[in-house]
Every structure is written in C-alpha cells, then in structure tokens.
Short mmCIF file of C-alpha atoms in Angstrom, two decimals:
data_model
loop_
_atom_site.label_atom_id
_atom_site.label_comp_id
_atom_site.label_asym_id
_atom_site.label_seq_id
_atom_site.Cartn_x
_atom_site.Cartn_y
_atom_site.Cartn_z
CA UNK A 1 62.88 90.46 118.22
CA UNK A 2 62.13 86.78 117.62
CA UNK A 3 64.27 84.61 115.39
CA UNK A 4 61.48 84.50 112.80
CA UNK A 5 61.16 88.29 112.77
CA UNK A 6 64.92 88.66 112.41
CA UNK A 7 65.01 86.25 109.49
CA UNK A 8 62.11 88.04 107.81
CA UNK A 9 63.88 91.39 108.26
CA UNK A 10 67.11 90.04 106.76
CA UNK A 11 65.17 88.51 103.89
CA UNK A 12 63.39 91.80 103.25
CA UNK A 13 66.73 93.63 103.20
CA UNK A 14 68.15 91.04 100.80
CA UNK A 15 65.18 91.37 98.46
CA UNK A 16 65.28 95.15 98.66
CA UNK A 17 68.97 95.30 97.75
CA UNK A 18 68.40 92.95 94.82
CA UNK A 19 65.47 95.01 93.54
CA UNK A 20 67.62 98.13 93.82
CA UNK A 21 70.26 96.41 91.69
CA UNK A 22 72.94 96.44 94.38
CA UNK A 23 75.66 93.99 93.37
CA UNK A 24 79.15 95.51 93.68
CA UNK A 25 80.87 92.14 93.26
CA UNK A 26 78.98 91.09 90.15
CA UNK A 27 82.13 90.93 88.01
CA UNK A 28 83.32 87.88 89.92
CA UNK A 29 79.98 86.22 89.26
CA UNK A 30 80.41 86.71 85.52
CA UNK A 31 83.73 84.87 85.57
CA UNK A 32 85.94 87.93 85.08
CA UNK A 33 88.96 88.57 87.27
CA UNK A 34 88.98 91.72 89.37
CA UNK A 35 90.35 94.63 87.37
CA UNK A 36 93.19 95.27 89.86
CA UNK A 37 95.84 92.83 91.03
CA UNK A 38 99.03 92.97 93.09
CA UNK A 39 102.06 93.87 90.98
CA UNK A 40 105.40 92.03 91.04
CA UNK A 41 107.05 95.46 90.74
CA UNK A 42 107.48 97.16 94.15
CA UNK A 43 107.21 100.71 92.77
CA UNK A 44 103.82 99.93 91.22
CA UNK A 45 102.37 98.00 94.18
CA UNK A 46 99.31 97.08 92.09
CA UNK A 47 98.36 97.13 88.42
CA UNK A 48 95.51 96.49 86.01
CA UNK A 49 94.70 92.85 85.26
CA UNK A 50 95.23 92.04 81.56
CA UNK A 51 92.02 90.81 79.94
CA UNK A 52 89.79 91.71 82.91
CA UNK A 53 86.38 93.24 82.27
CA UNK A 54 83.44 94.42 84.29
CA UNK A 55 82.01 97.47 86.01
CA UNK A 56 84.28 100.02 87.63
CA UNK A 57 82.87 103.28 89.02
CA UNK A 58 79.53 102.52 87.36
CA UNK A 59 81.17 102.10 83.95
CA UNK A 60 81.65 98.97 81.89
CA UNK A 61 85.39 98.60 81.54
CA UNK A 62 87.67 96.24 79.63
CA UNK A 63 91.42 95.93 80.09
CA UNK A 64 93.32 94.85 77.00
CA UNK A 65 95.83 92.01 76.84
CA UNK A 66 98.72 94.41 77.51
CA UNK A 67 97.25 95.57 80.83
CA UNK A 68 95.79 98.98 80.08
CA UNK A 69 92.43 100.41 79.06
CA UNK A 70 91.65 100.88 75.39
CA UNK A 71 92.04 98.99 72.12
CA UNK A 72 94.94 96.63 71.58
CA UNK A 73 97.99 98.64 70.50
CA UNK A 74 99.02 98.36 66.89
CA UNK A 75 102.02 96.15 66.18
CA UNK A 76 103.08 98.56 63.42
CA UNK A 77 101.41 101.97 63.87
CA UNK A 78 101.36 104.19 60.78
CA UNK A 79 102.46 107.34 62.61
CA UNK A 80 103.58 108.66 65.97
CA UNK A 81 102.65 107.50 69.46
CA UNK A 82 101.41 109.39 72.51
CA UNK A 83 101.37 107.69 75.93
CA UNK A 84 98.99 109.04 78.56
CA UNK A 85 99.97 108.62 82.21
CA UNK A 86 97.65 109.39 85.09
CA UNK A 87 95.28 108.15 87.75
CA UNK A 88 91.51 107.61 87.69
CA UNK A 89 90.97 110.77 85.63
CA UNK A 90 93.18 109.47 82.82
CA UNK A 91 91.78 105.95 83.25
CA UNK A 92 88.32 107.40 82.77
CA UNK A 93 86.32 106.67 85.90
CA UNK A 94 82.61 107.10 85.13
CA UNK A 95 83.45 107.42 81.41
CA UNK A 96 82.80 105.04 78.55
CA UNK A 97 85.96 104.46 76.54
CA UNK A 98 84.57 106.60 73.71
CA UNK A 99 84.15 109.56 76.08
CA UNK A 100 87.65 109.48 77.62
CA UNK A 101 89.96 112.28 76.61
CA UNK A 102 92.46 109.69 75.35
CA UNK A 103 90.03 108.43 72.75
CA UNK A 104 88.75 111.92 71.93
CA UNK A 105 92.30 113.17 71.28
CA UNK A 106 92.93 110.38 68.80
CA UNK A 107 89.68 111.12 66.98
CA UNK A 108 90.49 114.82 66.75
CA UNK A 109 93.99 114.14 65.43
CA UNK A 110 92.72 111.66 62.87
CA UNK A 111 90.23 114.27 61.66
CA UNK A 112 93.26 116.52 61.02
CA UNK A 113 94.97 113.72 59.06
CA UNK A 114 97.53 113.22 61.82
CA UNK A 115 98.25 109.54 62.25
CA UNK A 116 98.87 109.33 65.98
CA UNK A 117 98.20 106.32 68.19
CA UNK A 118 97.21 107.30 71.74
CA UNK A 119 97.80 104.71 74.48
CA UNK A 120 96.09 105.23 77.84
CA UNK A 121 98.22 104.01 80.76
CA UNK A 122 96.03 105.60 83.43
CA UNK A 123 95.51 103.56 86.62
CA UNK A 124 93.15 104.68 89.36
CA UNK A 125 94.91 105.79 92.55
CA UNK A 126 98.41 106.00 91.07
CA UNK A 127 100.65 108.85 92.15
CA UNK A 128 103.23 110.43 89.86
CA UNK A 129 106.07 108.06 90.76
CA UNK A 130 103.90 105.01 90.12
CA UNK A 131 102.98 106.49 86.75
CA UNK A 132 106.63 107.07 85.84
CA UNK A 133 107.48 103.53 86.96
CA UNK A 134 104.67 102.14 84.81
CA UNK A 135 106.06 104.02 81.82
CA UNK A 136 109.51 102.55 82.43
CA UNK A 137 108.21 99.02 82.94
CA UNK A 138 105.49 98.80 80.28
CA UNK A 139 105.33 102.02 78.27
CA UNK A 140 108.81 102.55 76.85
CA UNK A 141 108.57 99.46 74.66
CA UNK A 142 106.00 101.37 72.58
CA UNK A 143 108.64 104.01 71.77
CA UNK A 144 106.47 107.07 72.49
CA UNK A 145 107.07 110.41 70.82
CA UNK A 146 105.17 112.28 73.52
CA UNK A 147 104.30 111.41 77.13
CA UNK A 148 101.39 113.27 78.73
CA UNK A 149 101.04 113.26 82.51
CA UNK A 150 97.43 113.98 83.45
CA UNK A 151 98.21 115.46 86.84
CA UNK A 152 95.53 115.49 89.54
CA UNK A 153 96.26 117.59 92.63
CA UNK A 154 95.87 114.59 94.93
CA UNK A 155 98.76 112.85 93.12
CA UNK A 156 101.12 114.39 95.65
CA UNK A 157 99.56 112.33 98.44
CA UNK A 158 98.61 108.68 98.90
CA UNK A 159 95.16 108.33 97.36
CA UNK A 160 95.37 104.75 96.16
CA UNK A 161 93.92 101.45 97.15
CA UNK A 162 95.89 99.06 99.36
CA UNK A 163 97.13 95.58 98.58
CA UNK A 164 95.01 94.35 101.47
CA UNK A 165 91.93 95.85 99.83
CA UNK A 166 92.71 94.15 96.52
CA UNK A 167 93.17 90.82 98.28
CA UNK A 168 89.90 91.37 100.15
CA UNK A 169 88.14 92.10 96.86
CA UNK A 170 89.52 88.95 95.25
CA UNK A 171 88.72 86.83 98.31
CA UNK A 172 85.09 87.91 98.11
CA UNK A 173 84.86 86.40 94.63
CA UNK A 174 86.01 83.07 96.04
CA UNK A 175 83.46 83.11 98.85
CA UNK A 176 79.90 81.85 98.57
CA UNK A 177 78.85 84.83 100.71
CA UNK A 178 79.27 87.24 97.81
CA UNK A 179 76.07 85.85 96.31
CA UNK A 180 74.17 87.54 99.14
CA UNK A 181 73.60 91.23 98.51
CA UNK A 182 73.21 91.85 102.24
CA UNK A 183 76.56 90.19 102.97
CA UNK A 184 78.12 92.30 100.22
CA UNK A 185 76.61 95.46 101.68
CA UNK A 186 77.95 94.79 105.18
CA UNK A 187 81.43 93.63 104.13
CA UNK A 188 81.85 96.38 101.52
CA UNK A 189 81.03 99.16 103.97
CA UNK A 190 83.34 97.70 106.61
CA UNK A 191 86.09 97.57 103.97
CA UNK A 192 85.45 101.21 102.99
CA UNK A 193 86.06 102.24 106.60
CA UNK A 194 89.22 100.12 106.76
CA UNK A 195 90.56 101.63 103.53
CA UNK A 196 89.79 105.17 104.72
CA UNK A 197 91.70 104.52 107.94
CA UNK A 198 94.63 103.07 105.96
CA UNK A 199 94.80 106.17 103.74
CA UNK A 200 94.69 108.43 106.79
CA UNK A 201 97.55 106.47 108.34
CA UNK A 202 99.70 106.45 105.19
CA UNK A 203 99.30 110.22 104.78
CA UNK A 204 100.54 111.04 108.27
CA UNK A 205 103.77 113.02 107.73
CA UNK A 206 106.00 110.71 109.76
CA UNK A 207 104.60 107.59 108.07
CA UNK A 208 104.95 109.13 104.61
CA UNK A 209 108.57 110.09 105.31
CA UNK A 210 109.46 106.65 106.63
CA UNK A 211 107.82 104.90 103.67
CA UNK A 212 109.34 107.06 100.92
CA UNK A 213 112.50 108.68 102.33
CA UNK A 214 114.64 107.19 99.54
CA UNK A 215 112.37 108.77 96.92
CA UNK A 216 112.43 112.34 98.21
CA UNK A 217 114.66 115.03 96.69
CA UNK A 218 115.91 117.82 98.92
CA UNK A 219 114.50 121.35 98.80
CA UNK A 220 117.17 123.85 99.78
CA UNK A 221 116.68 126.93 101.94
CA UNK A 222 117.68 129.26 99.10
CA UNK A 223 114.66 128.23 97.01
CA UNK A 224 112.81 131.23 98.39
CA UNK A 225 110.11 131.47 95.73
CA UNK A 226 109.16 127.81 96.04
CA UNK A 227 109.20 127.93 99.85
CA UNK A 228 106.93 130.99 99.81
CA UNK A 229 104.51 129.20 97.52
CA UNK A 230 104.54 126.19 99.82
CA UNK A 231 103.94 128.42 102.84
CA UNK A 232 100.82 129.79 101.14
CA UNK A 233 99.65 126.47 99.71
CA UNK A 234 96.01 125.50 100.29
CA UNK A 235 95.28 123.31 103.28
CA UNK A 236 91.93 122.02 102.04
CA UNK A 237 91.22 119.37 101.00
CA UNK A 238 93.82 117.57 103.08
CA UNK A 239 94.92 115.42 100.12
CA UNK A 240 96.82 118.32 98.56
CA UNK A 241 99.75 118.59 101.03
CA UNK A 242 101.57 121.21 98.95
CA UNK A 243 103.10 122.82 102.03
CA UNK A 244 104.97 119.64 102.96
CA UNK A 245 108.62 119.32 101.89
CA UNK A 246 108.50 115.55 101.69
CA UNK A 247 105.53 115.59 99.28
CA UNK A 248 107.00 118.26 97.02
CA UNK A 249 110.40 116.57 97.27
CA UNK A 250 108.91 113.28 96.11
CA UNK A 251 107.20 115.07 93.22
CA UNK A 252 110.60 116.52 92.29
CA UNK A 253 112.15 113.05 92.45
CA UNK A 254 109.39 111.69 90.18
CA UNK A 255 109.80 114.48 87.62
CA UNK A 256 113.59 114.12 87.69
CA UNK A 257 113.28 110.41 86.94
CA UNK A 258 110.84 111.10 84.11
CA UNK A 259 113.18 113.78 82.72
CA UNK A 260 116.05 111.30 82.67
CA UNK A 261 113.92 108.78 80.81
CA UNK A 262 112.84 111.49 78.37
CA UNK A 263 116.44 112.33 77.49
CA UNK A 264 117.49 108.70 77.20
CA UNK A 265 114.55 107.68 75.01
CA UNK A 266 113.94 110.84 73.01
CA UNK A 267 110.34 111.73 73.85
CA UNK A 268 108.70 115.02 74.82
CA UNK A 269 106.84 115.44 78.11
CA UNK A 270 103.92 117.70 78.94
CA UNK A 271 102.26 117.94 82.35
CA UNK A 272 98.52 118.60 82.06
CA UNK A 273 97.29 119.95 85.41
CA UNK A 274 93.66 119.07 86.09
CA UNK A 275 92.05 121.45 88.62
CA UNK A 276 89.80 120.42 91.44
CA UNK A 277 86.18 121.02 90.48
CA UNK A 278 85.58 123.77 93.01
CA UNK A 279 84.46 127.32 92.32
CA UNK A 280 84.26 129.86 95.14
CA UNK A 281 82.27 132.79 93.78
CA UNK A 282 84.11 132.80 90.48
CA UNK A 283 87.58 132.23 91.93
CA UNK A 284 89.77 129.16 92.17
CA UNK A 285 91.46 128.61 95.51
CA UNK A 286 94.19 126.15 94.49
CA UNK A 287 96.20 128.15 91.97
CA UNK A 288 99.17 128.20 94.35
CA UNK A 289 99.33 124.40 94.21
CA UNK A 290 99.26 124.61 90.40
CA UNK A 291 102.17 127.06 90.46
CA UNK A 292 104.21 124.64 92.58
CA UNK A 293 103.57 121.84 90.07
CA UNK A 294 104.40 124.15 87.15
CA UNK A 295 107.62 125.25 88.83
CA UNK A 296 108.74 121.66 89.40
CA UNK A 297 107.77 120.74 85.84
CA UNK A 298 109.83 123.60 84.40
CA UNK A 299 112.75 122.58 86.60
CA UNK A 300 112.58 119.14 84.94
CA UNK A 301 112.36 120.67 81.46
CA UNK A 302 108.68 119.91 80.81
CA UNK A 303 105.92 121.93 79.23
CA UNK A 304 102.67 122.38 81.13
CA UNK A 305 99.01 122.76 80.25
CA UNK A 306 96.87 124.23 83.02
CA UNK A 307 93.18 123.48 82.49
CA UNK A 308 91.92 125.87 85.17
CA UNK A 309 90.83 128.80 82.99
CA UNK A 310 89.15 126.53 80.42
CA UNK A 311 87.31 124.66 83.19
CA UNK A 312 86.31 127.92 84.91
CA UNK A 313 84.91 129.25 81.64
CA UNK A 314 82.78 126.14 81.24
CA UNK A 315 81.70 126.27 84.89
CA UNK A 316 83.13 123.83 87.41
CA UNK A 317 79.68 122.61 88.45
CA UNK A 318 78.91 121.77 84.82
CA UNK A 319 81.92 119.45 84.64
CA UNK A 320 81.24 117.15 87.62
CA UNK A 321 80.37 113.53 87.06
CA UNK A 322 78.20 113.50 90.17
CA UNK A 323 77.32 115.73 93.10
CA UNK A 324 80.17 116.08 95.58
CA UNK A 325 82.89 114.64 93.31
CA UNK A 326 85.51 117.37 92.91
CA UNK A 327 88.05 115.08 91.24
CA UNK A 328 86.56 113.47 88.12
CA UNK A 329 85.49 115.62 85.14
CA UNK A 330 82.53 114.42 83.08
CA UNK A 331 82.39 113.95 79.32
CA UNK A 332 82.37 117.71 78.73
CA UNK A 333 85.47 118.07 80.90
CA UNK A 334 87.20 115.27 79.00
CA UNK A 335 86.30 117.06 75.75
CA UNK A 336 88.02 120.24 76.99
CA UNK A 337 91.08 118.19 77.92
CA UNK A 338 91.08 116.59 74.47
CA UNK A 339 90.76 119.98 72.75
CA UNK A 340 93.76 121.48 74.53
CA UNK A 341 95.90 118.39 74.25
CA UNK A 342 95.20 117.84 70.56
CA UNK A 343 96.11 121.50 69.97
CA UNK A 344 99.36 120.93 71.85
CA UNK A 345 100.15 117.83 69.79
CA UNK A 346 99.52 119.66 66.52
CA UNK A 347 101.75 122.57 67.58
CA UNK A 348 104.60 120.69 69.27
CA UNK A 349 104.74 117.15 67.95
CA UNK A 350 105.98 117.85 64.46
CA UNK A 351 105.31 115.07 61.99
CA UNK A 352 108.61 114.00 60.42
CA UNK A 353 108.87 114.14 56.63
CA UNK A 354 108.25 110.80 54.89
CA UNK A 355 111.87 110.37 53.88
CA UNK A 356 113.06 110.57 57.48
CA UNK A 357 110.41 108.30 59.02
CA UNK A 358 111.51 105.02 60.47
CA UNK A 359 110.00 101.94 58.99
CA UNK A 360 107.06 101.12 61.20
CA UNK A 361 108.26 97.59 61.77
CA UNK A 362 111.27 99.17 63.47
CA UNK A 363 108.88 101.03 65.79
CA UNK A 364 106.93 97.95 66.85
CA UNK A 365 106.74 97.33 70.60
CA UNK A 366 109.95 96.04 72.06
CA UNK A 367 109.62 92.73 73.91
CA UNK A 368 109.32 92.83 77.70
#
C-alpha cells in the first residue's frame, strides 16, 4: 500500500468514526475533569471527582461538590437521612439521575409524607470494604439513620478500575492526540486489554491474599453450614469467587467493620442483594452465593433484602440495560429496587415523634 493510500484509509477511518459519533474522551474537550480521580485514602484507592460532569456509560452524569452523584445535600434536612452504598448499580450506570433507585426511593417516600433525604454514595467498581471506608470517610458526617448496601455479587472480587487506568484517562485529556477519533479508538482498545489483564492478575488467589491479608477474617473449621455453602458455590461467572475463604473472609471483615460503625453511630443497616440478570429455564443458579451473603449479614446483625424473586417475576431479560450485561438493571429494575427499599424504610425506619426530634441544625453535616 502506498503512502497516499494509507493516508486516505486513515482519513476515511477518522471520518467514519466521527460520523458514527465515536468520541469517548469528549468530556475532556468540554473542559470537565474526568469523573474519577486517585484518592488520598489508601482504602478507597480512587474516588469521584467533585464537580465533574460528562458522559459515563452512555449517560450524562454530574458529580456534586461533595463528591457523589445527586443533588447537593441539604445543610438542614427536615427529616431523616438514608445513605446508599454500592458500586456501579447504586451509582446508576446507564441511568439518568431521575431513573436511579436512589432518586425513586426519595420520591416514593415523599409521596407518603415521609421526609427522608436519600444520599447516593455509589461508586463504580467499589467492593464492600471500599464502600464501608467511603461511609467512614465521607458519609458519617451526614449522620445517617439508615445505611443501605446495594450488594452486587461481583463485590466479593476485584472488579474495579486501576489507578494506572485513571492516570491514562487523565493523560489523554492533556494530549493533542485525543482530538483524533482514530487515535482514541486505538488507545482506548489497548487500554481495555491492559485493564482486563490487570483484573485477571489481581483476582488470582495468591495475589488477592497477598494484597488483602490484613483485611481477611478467619473462617473456622466448625462453621460447617457456611463451608458446605462455599463448597457448592457457583463457579460461573468467575467474578463470584464464593468458594474462596479469602474472599468470604474479606466480606466478613467488611461487614464486621460496618457493624462496629453502626453501633458507634446509631444507624440501621440493610444489605440489598442484587441478583445477576441470568435466568436458566425459570431457575436462578446463584442462590447459594446469596445465602452466603445473607449468612454473613446476619452474623453482623444486619437485615437483608433479596431481590431475586421480584426480578424473576419481572423476567431477568426484561431488566437488562443492554444485551449481554448481566450486572446492571434498567429503569424497571431500579423501580423494583425502589419499591422494596421504600417499603423497608416505611416499616423499619420509624419516624420519631416531633417532641423527640433533634433540631435540624444539630443534624447538619459535620465538618471533615
């Protein structure tokens, strides 16, 4: 191929990508910072960038000044507070803010004349310990009455982005090459392969143990019921890892730390288990993994809400955001989550009588 032919081919590819609307780095072009940044807190690793805005998972997203998705929190809320912890499901990948279950819960409660402020601390890729750490670092100052953990089955493994990936993403915004759609296409796909290899490496049992051995609680040999559940835990998809003692031990450590914070700060905790969106001839193959999570939650003193039956009734295929995505529920799935959670709040988060309520200025966020 001659130089002229090569240049014409590259130009045609560039034009084609532009006509298709391909522009994954467009947020940097609009002057916004990337939505994720490295965190100064080791347990978090990374965090949302306060004030950032742009497209994430094909959805226009804005991060408020406090570093989480949703409206600015009230300085003096008129009622109680609920803090939502979770990963990309809680954050609302593919969802407008209005369609997220966090927003839908608040609307349902307001329609019942319950003055509850719902704060969404979901961050894509976070595991349970990162979520608990985020609550301790940024969430407790809002004095929550209830903490909801939106638990995805891959939370027991490493399913996050890497600091190297975040730095790569930010470096692209500083490079003139990001203006070329073809350069973006090549570099983005190379980075996807690199991130996939990093995740595979971090989830190798020996690497996981070495990285997190100080955050793993022991599982004793006399815990026969739990060990039997782990022995029969699903092996697909590989991100579940519910047969691995280190993974379940780290989940136990995370729940124990959250339980301690709950006692010290006087809030309730409920674990909402979000099923994988798979349906094998009317059955659900990951119930054993759910039972392990429920058992660890009860051990920590938490209530649980298992969404499996409600999702099965609606039809798993009807709840997918896109073909092949077994993780992220669509708007209808978020509505089911909001229905069950708002019912839980109404039944378990009793509104204190007016005479016993604290003055709301006393419940304002504590300074960092």
